[in-house]
PDB file of C-alpha atoms in Angstrom:
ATOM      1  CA  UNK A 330      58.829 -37.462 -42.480  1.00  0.00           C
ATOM      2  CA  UNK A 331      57.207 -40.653 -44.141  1.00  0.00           C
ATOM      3  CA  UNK A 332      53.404 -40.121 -43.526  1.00  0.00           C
ATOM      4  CA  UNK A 333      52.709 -43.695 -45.239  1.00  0.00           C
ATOM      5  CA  UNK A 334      55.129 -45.623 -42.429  1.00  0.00           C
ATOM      6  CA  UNK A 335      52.710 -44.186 -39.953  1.00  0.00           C
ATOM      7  CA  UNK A 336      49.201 -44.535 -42.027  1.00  0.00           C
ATOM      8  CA  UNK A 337      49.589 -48.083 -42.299  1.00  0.00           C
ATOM      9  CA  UNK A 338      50.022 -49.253 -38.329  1.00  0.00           C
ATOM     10  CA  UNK A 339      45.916 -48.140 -38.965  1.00  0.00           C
ATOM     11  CA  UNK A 340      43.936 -50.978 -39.934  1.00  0.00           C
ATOM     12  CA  UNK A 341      42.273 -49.618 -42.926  1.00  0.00           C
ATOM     13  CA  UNK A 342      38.866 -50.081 -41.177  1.00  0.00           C
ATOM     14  CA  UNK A 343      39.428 -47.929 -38.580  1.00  0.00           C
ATOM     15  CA  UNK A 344      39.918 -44.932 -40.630  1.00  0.00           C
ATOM     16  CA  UNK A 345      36.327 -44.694 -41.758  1.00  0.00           C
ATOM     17  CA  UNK A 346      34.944 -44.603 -45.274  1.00  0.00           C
ATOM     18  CA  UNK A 347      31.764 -42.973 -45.094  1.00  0.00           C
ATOM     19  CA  UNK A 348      28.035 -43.586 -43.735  1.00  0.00           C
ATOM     20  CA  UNK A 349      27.582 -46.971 -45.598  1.00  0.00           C
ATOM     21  CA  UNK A 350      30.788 -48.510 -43.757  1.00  0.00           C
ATOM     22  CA  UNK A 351      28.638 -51.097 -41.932  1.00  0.00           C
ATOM     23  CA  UNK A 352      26.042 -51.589 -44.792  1.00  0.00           C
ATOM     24  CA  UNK A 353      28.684 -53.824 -46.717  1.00  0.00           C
ATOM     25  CA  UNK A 354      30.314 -57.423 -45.855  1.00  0.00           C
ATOM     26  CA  UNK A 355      32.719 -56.510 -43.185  1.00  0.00           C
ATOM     27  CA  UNK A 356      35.490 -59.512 -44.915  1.00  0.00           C
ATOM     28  CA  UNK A 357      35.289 -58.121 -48.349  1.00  0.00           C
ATOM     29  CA  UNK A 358      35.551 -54.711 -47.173  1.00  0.00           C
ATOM     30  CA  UNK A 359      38.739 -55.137 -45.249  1.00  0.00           C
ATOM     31  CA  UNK A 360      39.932 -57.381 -48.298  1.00  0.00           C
ATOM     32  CA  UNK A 361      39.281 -54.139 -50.376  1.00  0.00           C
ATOM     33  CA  UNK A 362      40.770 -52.100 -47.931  1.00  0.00           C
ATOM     34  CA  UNK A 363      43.749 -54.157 -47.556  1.00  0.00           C
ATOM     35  CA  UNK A 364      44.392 -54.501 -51.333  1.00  0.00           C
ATOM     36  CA  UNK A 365      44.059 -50.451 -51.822  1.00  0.00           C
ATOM     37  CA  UNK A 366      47.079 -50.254 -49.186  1.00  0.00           C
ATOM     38  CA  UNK A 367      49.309 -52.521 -51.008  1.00  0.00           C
ATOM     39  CA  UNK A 368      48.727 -50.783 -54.060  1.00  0.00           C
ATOM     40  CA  UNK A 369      49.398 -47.189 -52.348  1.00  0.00           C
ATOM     41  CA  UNK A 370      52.577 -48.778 -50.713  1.00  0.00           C
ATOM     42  CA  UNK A 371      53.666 -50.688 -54.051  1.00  0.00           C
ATOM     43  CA  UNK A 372      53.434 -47.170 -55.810  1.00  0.00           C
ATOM     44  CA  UNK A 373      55.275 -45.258 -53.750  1.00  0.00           C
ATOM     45  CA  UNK A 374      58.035 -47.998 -53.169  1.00  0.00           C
ATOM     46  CA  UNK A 375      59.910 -48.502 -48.892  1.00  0.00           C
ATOM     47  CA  UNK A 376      63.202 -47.499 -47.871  1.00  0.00           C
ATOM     48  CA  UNK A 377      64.422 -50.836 -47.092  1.00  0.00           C
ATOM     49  CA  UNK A 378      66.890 -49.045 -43.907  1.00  0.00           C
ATOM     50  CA  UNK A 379      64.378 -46.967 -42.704  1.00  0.00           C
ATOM     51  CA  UNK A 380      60.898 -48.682 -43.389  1.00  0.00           C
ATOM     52  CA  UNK A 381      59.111 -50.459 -40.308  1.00  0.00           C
ATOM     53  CA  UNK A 382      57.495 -53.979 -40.057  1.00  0.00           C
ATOM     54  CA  UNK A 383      53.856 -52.676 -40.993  1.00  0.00           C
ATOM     55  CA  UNK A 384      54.930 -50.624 -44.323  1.00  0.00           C
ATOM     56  CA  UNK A 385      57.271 -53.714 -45.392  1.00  0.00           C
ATOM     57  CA  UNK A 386      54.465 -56.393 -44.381  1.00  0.00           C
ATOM     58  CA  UNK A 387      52.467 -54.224 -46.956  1.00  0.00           C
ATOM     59  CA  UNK A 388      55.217 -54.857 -49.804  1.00  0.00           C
ATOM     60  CA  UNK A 389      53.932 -57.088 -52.427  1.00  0.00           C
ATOM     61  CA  UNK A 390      55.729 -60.877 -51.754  1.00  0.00           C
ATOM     62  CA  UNK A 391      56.455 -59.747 -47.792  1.00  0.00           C
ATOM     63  CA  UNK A 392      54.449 -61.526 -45.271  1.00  0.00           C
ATOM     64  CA  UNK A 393      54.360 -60.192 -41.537  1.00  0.00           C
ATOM     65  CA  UNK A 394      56.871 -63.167 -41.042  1.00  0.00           C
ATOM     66  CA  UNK A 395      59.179 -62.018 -43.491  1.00  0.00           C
ATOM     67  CA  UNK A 396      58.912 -58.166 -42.567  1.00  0.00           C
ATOM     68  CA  UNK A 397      59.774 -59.290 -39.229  1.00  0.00           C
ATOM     69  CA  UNK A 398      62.966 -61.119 -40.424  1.00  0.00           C
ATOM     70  CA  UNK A 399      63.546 -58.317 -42.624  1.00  0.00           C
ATOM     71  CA  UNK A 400      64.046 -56.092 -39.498  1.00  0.00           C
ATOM     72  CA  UNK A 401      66.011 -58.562 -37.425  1.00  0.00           C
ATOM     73  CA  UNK A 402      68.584 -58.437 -39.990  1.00  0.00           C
ATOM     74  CA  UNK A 403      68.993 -55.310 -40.468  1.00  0.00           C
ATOM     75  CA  UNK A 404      69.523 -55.079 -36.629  1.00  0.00           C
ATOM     76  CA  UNK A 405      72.125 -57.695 -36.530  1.00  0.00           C
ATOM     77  CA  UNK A 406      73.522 -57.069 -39.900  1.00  0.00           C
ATOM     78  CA  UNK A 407      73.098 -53.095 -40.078  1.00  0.00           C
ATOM     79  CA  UNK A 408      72.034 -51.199 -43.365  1.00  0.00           C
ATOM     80  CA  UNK A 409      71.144 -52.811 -46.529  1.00  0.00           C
ATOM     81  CA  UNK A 410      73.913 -52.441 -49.129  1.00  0.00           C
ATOM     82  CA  UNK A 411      71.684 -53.528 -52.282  1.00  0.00           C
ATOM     83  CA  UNK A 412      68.515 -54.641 -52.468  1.00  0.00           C
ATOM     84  CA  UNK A 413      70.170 -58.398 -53.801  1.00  0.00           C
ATOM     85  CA  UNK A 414      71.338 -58.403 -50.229  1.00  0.00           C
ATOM     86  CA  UNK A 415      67.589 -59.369 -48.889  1.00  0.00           C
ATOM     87  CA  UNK A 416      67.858 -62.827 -50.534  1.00  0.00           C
ATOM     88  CA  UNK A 417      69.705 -63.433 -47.386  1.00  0.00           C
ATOM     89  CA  UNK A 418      67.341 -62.714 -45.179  1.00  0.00           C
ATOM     90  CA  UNK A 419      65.228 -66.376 -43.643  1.00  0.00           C
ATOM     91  CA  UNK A 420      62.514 -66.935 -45.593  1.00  0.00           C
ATOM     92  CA  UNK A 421      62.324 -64.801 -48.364  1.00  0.00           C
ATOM     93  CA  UNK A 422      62.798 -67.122 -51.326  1.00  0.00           C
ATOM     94  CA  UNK A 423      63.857 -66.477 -55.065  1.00  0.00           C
ATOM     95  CA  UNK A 424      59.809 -66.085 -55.855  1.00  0.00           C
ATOM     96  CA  UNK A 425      59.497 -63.655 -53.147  1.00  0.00           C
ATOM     97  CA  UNK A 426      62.500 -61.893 -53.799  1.00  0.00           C
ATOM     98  CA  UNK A 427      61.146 -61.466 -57.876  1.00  0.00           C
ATOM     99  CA  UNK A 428      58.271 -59.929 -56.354  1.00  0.00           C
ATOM    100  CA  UNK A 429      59.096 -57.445 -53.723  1.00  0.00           C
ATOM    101  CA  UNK A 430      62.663 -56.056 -54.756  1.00  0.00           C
ATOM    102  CA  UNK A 431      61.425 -53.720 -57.411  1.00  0.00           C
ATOM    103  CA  UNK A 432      59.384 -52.291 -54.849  1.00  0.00           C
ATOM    104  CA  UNK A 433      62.503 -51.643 -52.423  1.00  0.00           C
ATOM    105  CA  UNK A 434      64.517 -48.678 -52.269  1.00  0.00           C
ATOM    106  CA  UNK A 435      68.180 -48.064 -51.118  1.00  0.00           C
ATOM    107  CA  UNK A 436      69.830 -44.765 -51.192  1.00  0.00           C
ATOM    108  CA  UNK A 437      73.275 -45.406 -52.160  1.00  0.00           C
ATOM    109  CA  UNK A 438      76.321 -45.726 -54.636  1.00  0.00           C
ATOM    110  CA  UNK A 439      73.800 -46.903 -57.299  1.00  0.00           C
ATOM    111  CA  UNK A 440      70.886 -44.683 -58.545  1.00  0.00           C
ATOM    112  CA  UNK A 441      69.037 -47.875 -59.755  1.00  0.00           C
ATOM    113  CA  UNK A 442      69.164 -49.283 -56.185  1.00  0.00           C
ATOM    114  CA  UNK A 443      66.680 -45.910 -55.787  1.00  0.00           C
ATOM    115  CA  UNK A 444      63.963 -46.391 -58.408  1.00  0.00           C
ATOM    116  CA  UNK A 445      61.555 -49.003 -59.633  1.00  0.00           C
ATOM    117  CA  UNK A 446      63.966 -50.454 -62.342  1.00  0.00           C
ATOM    118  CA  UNK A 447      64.057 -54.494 -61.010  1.00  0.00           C
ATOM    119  CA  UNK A 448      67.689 -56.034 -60.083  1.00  0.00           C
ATOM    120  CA  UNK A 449      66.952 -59.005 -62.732  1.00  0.00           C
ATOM    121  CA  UNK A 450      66.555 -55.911 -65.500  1.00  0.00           C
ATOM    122  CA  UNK A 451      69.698 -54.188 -64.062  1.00  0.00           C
ATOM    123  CA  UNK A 452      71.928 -56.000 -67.218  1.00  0.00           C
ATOM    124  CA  UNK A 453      69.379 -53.557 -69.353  1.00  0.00           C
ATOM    125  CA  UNK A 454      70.477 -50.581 -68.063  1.00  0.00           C
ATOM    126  CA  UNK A 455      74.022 -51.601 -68.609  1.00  0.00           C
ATOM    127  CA  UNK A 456      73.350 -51.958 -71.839  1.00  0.00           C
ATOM    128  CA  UNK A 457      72.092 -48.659 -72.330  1.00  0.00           C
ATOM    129  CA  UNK A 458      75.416 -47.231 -70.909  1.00  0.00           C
ATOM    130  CA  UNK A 459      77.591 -49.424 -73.368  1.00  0.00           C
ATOM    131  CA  UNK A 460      75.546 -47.880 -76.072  1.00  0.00           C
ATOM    132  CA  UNK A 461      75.431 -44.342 -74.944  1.00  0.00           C
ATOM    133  CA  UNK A 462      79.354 -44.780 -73.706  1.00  0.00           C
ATOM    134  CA  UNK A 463      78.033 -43.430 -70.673  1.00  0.00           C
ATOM    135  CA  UNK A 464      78.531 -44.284 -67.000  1.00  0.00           C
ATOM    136  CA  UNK A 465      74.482 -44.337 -64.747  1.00  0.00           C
ATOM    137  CA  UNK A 466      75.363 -41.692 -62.917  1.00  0.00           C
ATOM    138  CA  UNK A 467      76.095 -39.510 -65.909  1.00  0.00           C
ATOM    139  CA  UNK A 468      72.766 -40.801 -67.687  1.00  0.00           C
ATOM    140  CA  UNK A 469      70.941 -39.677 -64.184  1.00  0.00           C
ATOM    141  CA  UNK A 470      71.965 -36.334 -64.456  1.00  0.00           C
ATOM    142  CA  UNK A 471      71.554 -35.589 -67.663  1.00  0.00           C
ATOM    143  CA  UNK A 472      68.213 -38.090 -68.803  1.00  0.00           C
ATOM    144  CA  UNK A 473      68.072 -36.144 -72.231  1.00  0.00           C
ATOM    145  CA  UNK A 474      70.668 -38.682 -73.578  1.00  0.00           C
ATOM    146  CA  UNK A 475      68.151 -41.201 -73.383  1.00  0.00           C
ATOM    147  CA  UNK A 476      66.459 -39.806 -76.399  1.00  0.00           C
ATOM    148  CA  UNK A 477      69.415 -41.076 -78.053  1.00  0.00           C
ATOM    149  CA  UNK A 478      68.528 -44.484 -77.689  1.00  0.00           C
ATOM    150  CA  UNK A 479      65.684 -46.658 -79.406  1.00  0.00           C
ATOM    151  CA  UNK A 480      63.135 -48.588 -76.825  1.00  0.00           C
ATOM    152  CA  UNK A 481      62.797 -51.478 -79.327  1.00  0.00           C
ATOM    153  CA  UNK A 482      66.405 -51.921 -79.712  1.00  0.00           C
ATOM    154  CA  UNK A 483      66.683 -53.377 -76.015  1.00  0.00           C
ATOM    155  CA  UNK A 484      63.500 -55.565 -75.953  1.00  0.00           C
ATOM    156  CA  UNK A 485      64.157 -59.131 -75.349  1.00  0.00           C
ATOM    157  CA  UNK A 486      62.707 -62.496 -73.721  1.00  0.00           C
ATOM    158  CA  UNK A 487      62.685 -61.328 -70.380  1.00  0.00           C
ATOM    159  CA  UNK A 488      61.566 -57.082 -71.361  1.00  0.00           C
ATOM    160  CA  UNK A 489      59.103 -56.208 -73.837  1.00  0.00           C
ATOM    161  CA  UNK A 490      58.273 -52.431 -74.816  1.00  0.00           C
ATOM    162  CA  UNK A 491      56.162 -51.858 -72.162  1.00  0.00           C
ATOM    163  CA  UNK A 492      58.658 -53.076 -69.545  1.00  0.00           C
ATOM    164  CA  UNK A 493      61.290 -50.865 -71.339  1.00  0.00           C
ATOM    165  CA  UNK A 494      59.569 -47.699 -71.790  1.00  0.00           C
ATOM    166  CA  UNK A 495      59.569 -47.988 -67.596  1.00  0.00           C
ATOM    167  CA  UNK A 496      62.731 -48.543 -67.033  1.00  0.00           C
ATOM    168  CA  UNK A 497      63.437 -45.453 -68.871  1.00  0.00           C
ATOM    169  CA  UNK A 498      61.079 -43.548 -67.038  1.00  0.00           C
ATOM    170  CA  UNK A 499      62.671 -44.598 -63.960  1.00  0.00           C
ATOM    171  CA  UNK A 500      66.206 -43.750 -64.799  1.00  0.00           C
ATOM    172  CA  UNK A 501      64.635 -40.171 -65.573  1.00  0.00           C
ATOM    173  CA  UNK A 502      63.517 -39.560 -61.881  1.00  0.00           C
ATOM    174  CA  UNK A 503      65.389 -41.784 -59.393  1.00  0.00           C
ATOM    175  CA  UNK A 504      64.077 -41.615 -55.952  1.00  0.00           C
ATOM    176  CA  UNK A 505      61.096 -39.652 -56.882  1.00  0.00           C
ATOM    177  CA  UNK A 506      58.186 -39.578 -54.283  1.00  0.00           C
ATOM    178  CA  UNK A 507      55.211 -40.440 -56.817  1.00  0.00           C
ATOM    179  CA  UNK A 508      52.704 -38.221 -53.983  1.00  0.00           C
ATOM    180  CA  UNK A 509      51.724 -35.230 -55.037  1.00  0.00           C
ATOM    181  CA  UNK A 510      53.005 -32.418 -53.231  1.00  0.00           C
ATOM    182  CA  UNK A 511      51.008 -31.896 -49.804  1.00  0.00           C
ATOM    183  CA  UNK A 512      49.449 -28.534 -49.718  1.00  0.00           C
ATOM    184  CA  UNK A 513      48.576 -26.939 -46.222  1.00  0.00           C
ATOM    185  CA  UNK A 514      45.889 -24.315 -46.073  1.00  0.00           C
ATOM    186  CA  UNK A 515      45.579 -22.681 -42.639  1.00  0.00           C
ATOM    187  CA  UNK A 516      42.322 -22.401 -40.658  1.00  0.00           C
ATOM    188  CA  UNK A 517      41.323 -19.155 -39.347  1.00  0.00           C
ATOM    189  CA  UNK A 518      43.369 -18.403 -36.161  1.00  0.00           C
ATOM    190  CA  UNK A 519      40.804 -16.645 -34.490  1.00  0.00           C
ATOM    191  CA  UNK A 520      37.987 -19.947 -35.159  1.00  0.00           C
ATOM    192  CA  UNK A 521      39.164 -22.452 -32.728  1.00  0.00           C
ATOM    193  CA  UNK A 522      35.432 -23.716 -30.759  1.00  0.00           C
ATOM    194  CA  UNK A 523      32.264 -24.129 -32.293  1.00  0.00           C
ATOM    195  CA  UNK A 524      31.418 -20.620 -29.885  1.00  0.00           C
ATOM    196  CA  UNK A 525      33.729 -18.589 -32.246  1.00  0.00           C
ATOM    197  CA  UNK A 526      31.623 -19.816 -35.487  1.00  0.00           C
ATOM    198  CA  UNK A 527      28.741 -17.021 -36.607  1.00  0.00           C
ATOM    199  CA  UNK A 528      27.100 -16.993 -39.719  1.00  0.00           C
ATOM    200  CA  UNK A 529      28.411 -14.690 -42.680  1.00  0.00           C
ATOM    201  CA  UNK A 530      32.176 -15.618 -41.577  1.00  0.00           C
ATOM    202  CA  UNK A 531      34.107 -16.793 -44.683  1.00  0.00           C
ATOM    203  CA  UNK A 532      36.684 -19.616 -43.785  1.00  0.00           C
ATOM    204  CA  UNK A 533      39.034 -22.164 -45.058  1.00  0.00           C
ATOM    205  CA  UNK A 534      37.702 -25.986 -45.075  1.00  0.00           C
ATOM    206  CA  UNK A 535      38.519 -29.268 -45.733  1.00  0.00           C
ATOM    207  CA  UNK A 536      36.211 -32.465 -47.116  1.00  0.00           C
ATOM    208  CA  UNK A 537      36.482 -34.689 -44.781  1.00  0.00           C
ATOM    209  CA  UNK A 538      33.474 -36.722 -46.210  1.00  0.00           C
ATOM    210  CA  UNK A 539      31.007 -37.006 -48.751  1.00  0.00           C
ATOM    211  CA  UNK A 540      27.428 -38.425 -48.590  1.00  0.00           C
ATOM    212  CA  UNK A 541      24.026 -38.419 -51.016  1.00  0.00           C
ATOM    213  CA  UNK A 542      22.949 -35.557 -48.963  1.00  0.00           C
ATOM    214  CA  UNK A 543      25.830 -33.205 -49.238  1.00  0.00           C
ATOM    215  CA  UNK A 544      29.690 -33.059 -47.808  1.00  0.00           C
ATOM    216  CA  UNK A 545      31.248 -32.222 -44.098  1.00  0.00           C
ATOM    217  CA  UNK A 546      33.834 -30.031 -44.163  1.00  0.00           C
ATOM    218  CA  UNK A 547      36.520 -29.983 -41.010  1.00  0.00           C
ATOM    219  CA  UNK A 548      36.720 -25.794 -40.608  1.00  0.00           C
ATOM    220  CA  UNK A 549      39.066 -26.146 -37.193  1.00  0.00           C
ATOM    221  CA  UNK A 550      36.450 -26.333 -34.650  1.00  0.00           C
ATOM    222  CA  UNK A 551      36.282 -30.261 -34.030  1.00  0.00           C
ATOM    223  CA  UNK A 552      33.032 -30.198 -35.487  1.00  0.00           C
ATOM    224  CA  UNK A 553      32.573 -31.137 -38.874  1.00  0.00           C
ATOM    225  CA  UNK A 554      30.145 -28.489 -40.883  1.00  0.00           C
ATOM    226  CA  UNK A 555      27.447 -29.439 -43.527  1.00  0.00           C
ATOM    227  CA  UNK A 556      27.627 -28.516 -46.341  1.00  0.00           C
ATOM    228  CA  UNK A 557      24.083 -29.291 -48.237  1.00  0.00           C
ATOM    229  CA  UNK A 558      24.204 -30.537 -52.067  1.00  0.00           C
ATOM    230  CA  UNK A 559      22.247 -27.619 -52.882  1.00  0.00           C
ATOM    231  CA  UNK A 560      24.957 -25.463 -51.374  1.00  0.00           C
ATOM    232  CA  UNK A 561      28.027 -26.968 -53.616  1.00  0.00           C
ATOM    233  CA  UNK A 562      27.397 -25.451 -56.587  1.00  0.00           C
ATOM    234  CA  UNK A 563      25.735 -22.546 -58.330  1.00  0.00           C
ATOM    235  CA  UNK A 564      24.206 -25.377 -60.713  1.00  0.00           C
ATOM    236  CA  UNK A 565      22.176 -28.619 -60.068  1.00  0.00           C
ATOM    237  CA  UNK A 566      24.162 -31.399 -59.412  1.00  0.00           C
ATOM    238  CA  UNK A 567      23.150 -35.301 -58.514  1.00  0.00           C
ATOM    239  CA  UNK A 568      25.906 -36.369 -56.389  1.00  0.00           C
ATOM    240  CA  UNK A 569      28.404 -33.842 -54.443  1.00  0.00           C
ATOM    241  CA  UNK A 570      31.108 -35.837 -56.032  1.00  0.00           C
ATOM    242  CA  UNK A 571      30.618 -34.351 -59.472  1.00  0.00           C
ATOM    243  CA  UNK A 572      32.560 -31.361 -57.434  1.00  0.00           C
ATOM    244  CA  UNK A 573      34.214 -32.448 -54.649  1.00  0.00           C
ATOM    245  CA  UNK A 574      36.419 -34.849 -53.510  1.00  0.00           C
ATOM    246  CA  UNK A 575      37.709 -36.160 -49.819  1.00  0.00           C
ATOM    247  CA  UNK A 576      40.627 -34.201 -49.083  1.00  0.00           C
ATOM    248  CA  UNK A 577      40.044 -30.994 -51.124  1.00  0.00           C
ATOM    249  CA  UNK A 578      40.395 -27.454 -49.556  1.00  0.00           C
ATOM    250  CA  UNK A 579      37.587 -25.273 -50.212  1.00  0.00           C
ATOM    251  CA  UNK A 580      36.228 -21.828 -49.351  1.00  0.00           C
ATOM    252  CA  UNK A 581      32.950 -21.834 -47.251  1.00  0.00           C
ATOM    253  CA  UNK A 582      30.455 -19.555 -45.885  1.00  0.00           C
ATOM    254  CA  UNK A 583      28.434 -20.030 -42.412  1.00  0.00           C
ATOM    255  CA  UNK A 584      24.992 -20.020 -43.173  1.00  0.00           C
ATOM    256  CA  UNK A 585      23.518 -21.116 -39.820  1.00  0.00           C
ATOM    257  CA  UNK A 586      25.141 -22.011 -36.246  1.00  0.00           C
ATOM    258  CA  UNK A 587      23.068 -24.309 -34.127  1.00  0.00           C
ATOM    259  CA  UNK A 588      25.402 -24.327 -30.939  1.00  0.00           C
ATOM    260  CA  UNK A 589      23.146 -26.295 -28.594  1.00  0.00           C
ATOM    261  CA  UNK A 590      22.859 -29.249 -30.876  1.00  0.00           C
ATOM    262  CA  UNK A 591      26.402 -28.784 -32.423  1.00  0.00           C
ATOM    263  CA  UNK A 592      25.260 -28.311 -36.231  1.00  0.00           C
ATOM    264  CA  UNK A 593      26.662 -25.947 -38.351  1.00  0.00           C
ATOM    265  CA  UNK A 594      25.323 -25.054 -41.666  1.00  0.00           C
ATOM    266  CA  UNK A 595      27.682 -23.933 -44.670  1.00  0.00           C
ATOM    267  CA  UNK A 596      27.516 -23.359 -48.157  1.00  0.00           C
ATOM    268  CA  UNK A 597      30.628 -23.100 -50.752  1.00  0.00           C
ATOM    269  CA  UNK A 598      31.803 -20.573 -52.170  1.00  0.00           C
ATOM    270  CA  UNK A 599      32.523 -21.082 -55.963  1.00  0.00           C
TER     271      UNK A 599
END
């Protein structure tokens, strides 16, 4: 499953940023927003057969228009053979193309089609295999040979160190999902409605926000729980941030259950 091909048909406003969403200009916000996508997206690179109009429209160089004639290719044409093959598609021009490719990803006969390395740098990596005497696939599976080879040696007009010392990080780990690996920490089974919450019960939680005040923490129960600054650590802090973070799992403790007004009252456990 590809979590980002779903996250971006959200408009980055909708998902909520916190209590001082509305406080700031709603244009430069989404312009924030928007840029903080393309960067996530950029990162972690598309699957150019798989990926849908919204993750490619995302792809630095791709306009909606082009993402959309991206797709009706691929219908009438079927897969993607190499990612030089999308100079073919209307609209997307030799600028565009310089762009976006190196942020494209094809699964197939070649493992560079599957990594960051750009097409225009691909006579590099050839290079490297006349030197090493070595075909890509053999340098793939066994990256240690690179060690063999000097960065500087390869540097030229169009690559400088930086641009080389990349490349060879790319050839290490083709295909590699940059994403951390997801963990998943259950919720109590037997804590499903605010009713089943009592304080002294010791549960699993996630941060699902963090204000000046303190953090909420999601514990199953579609209610959010408070967690109050003074309650995040066993020392004074200024901001919750100094210990948590949106998205962290953490162990909490019910303190107090107000089930009329839907409140609930937790403190961390360190």
């Amino acid at each position: 499953q590809d979590p980002l091909a779903e996250l971006v048909k959200i408009t980055p406003e909708s998902i909520g940023v916190g209590q001082y969403q509305h406080d700031v200009d709603n244009s430069l916000l989404k312009k924030e927003l928007k840029e903080t996508v393309e960067f996530c997206v950029n990162k972690v690179g598309v699957n150019l057969n798989t990926a849908s109009k919204e993750l490619l429209s995302y792809v630095s160089g791709v306009s909606a228009k082009i993402a959309k004639n991206i797709i009706e290719y691929r219908e009438k044409n079927g897969m993607f053979k190499s990612r030089k093959e999308i100079k073919k598609v209307t609209g997307l021009g030799p600028k565009a193309f310089e762009q976006a490719a190196g942020f494209m990803r094809i699964s197939g006969e070649n493992p560079l089609e599957n990594t960051g390395v750009h097409p225009d740098h691909y006579y590099i990596v050839d290079n490297i295999c006349k030197k090493l005497k070595l075909k890509i696939d053999e340098i793939v599976k066994k990256p240690d040979y690179l060690t063999e080879v000097n960065v500087e040696e390869f540097v030229d007009e169009n690559a400088g160190k930086l641009t080389l010392i990349d490349i060879f990080e790319e050839i290490r780990k083709p295909g590699l999902d940059p994403r951390e690996k997801f963990e998943i920490v259950s919720f109590d089974e037997n804590v499903k409605e605010i009713d089943d919450v009592n304080p002294g019960q010791v549960l699993n939680g996630i941060i699902t926000n963090i204000t000046k005040f303190g953090a909420f923490c999601d514990i199953g129960v579609h209610q959010d729980g408070l967690i109050h600054i003074s309650q995040i650590a066993d020392k004074f802090i200024k901001d919750p941030s100094e210990v948590v973070s949106v998205g962290q799992w953490v162990k909490v403790k019910v303190v107090e259950v107000d089930k009329q007004r839907r409140r609930i009252a937790l403190t961390m456990l360190i």
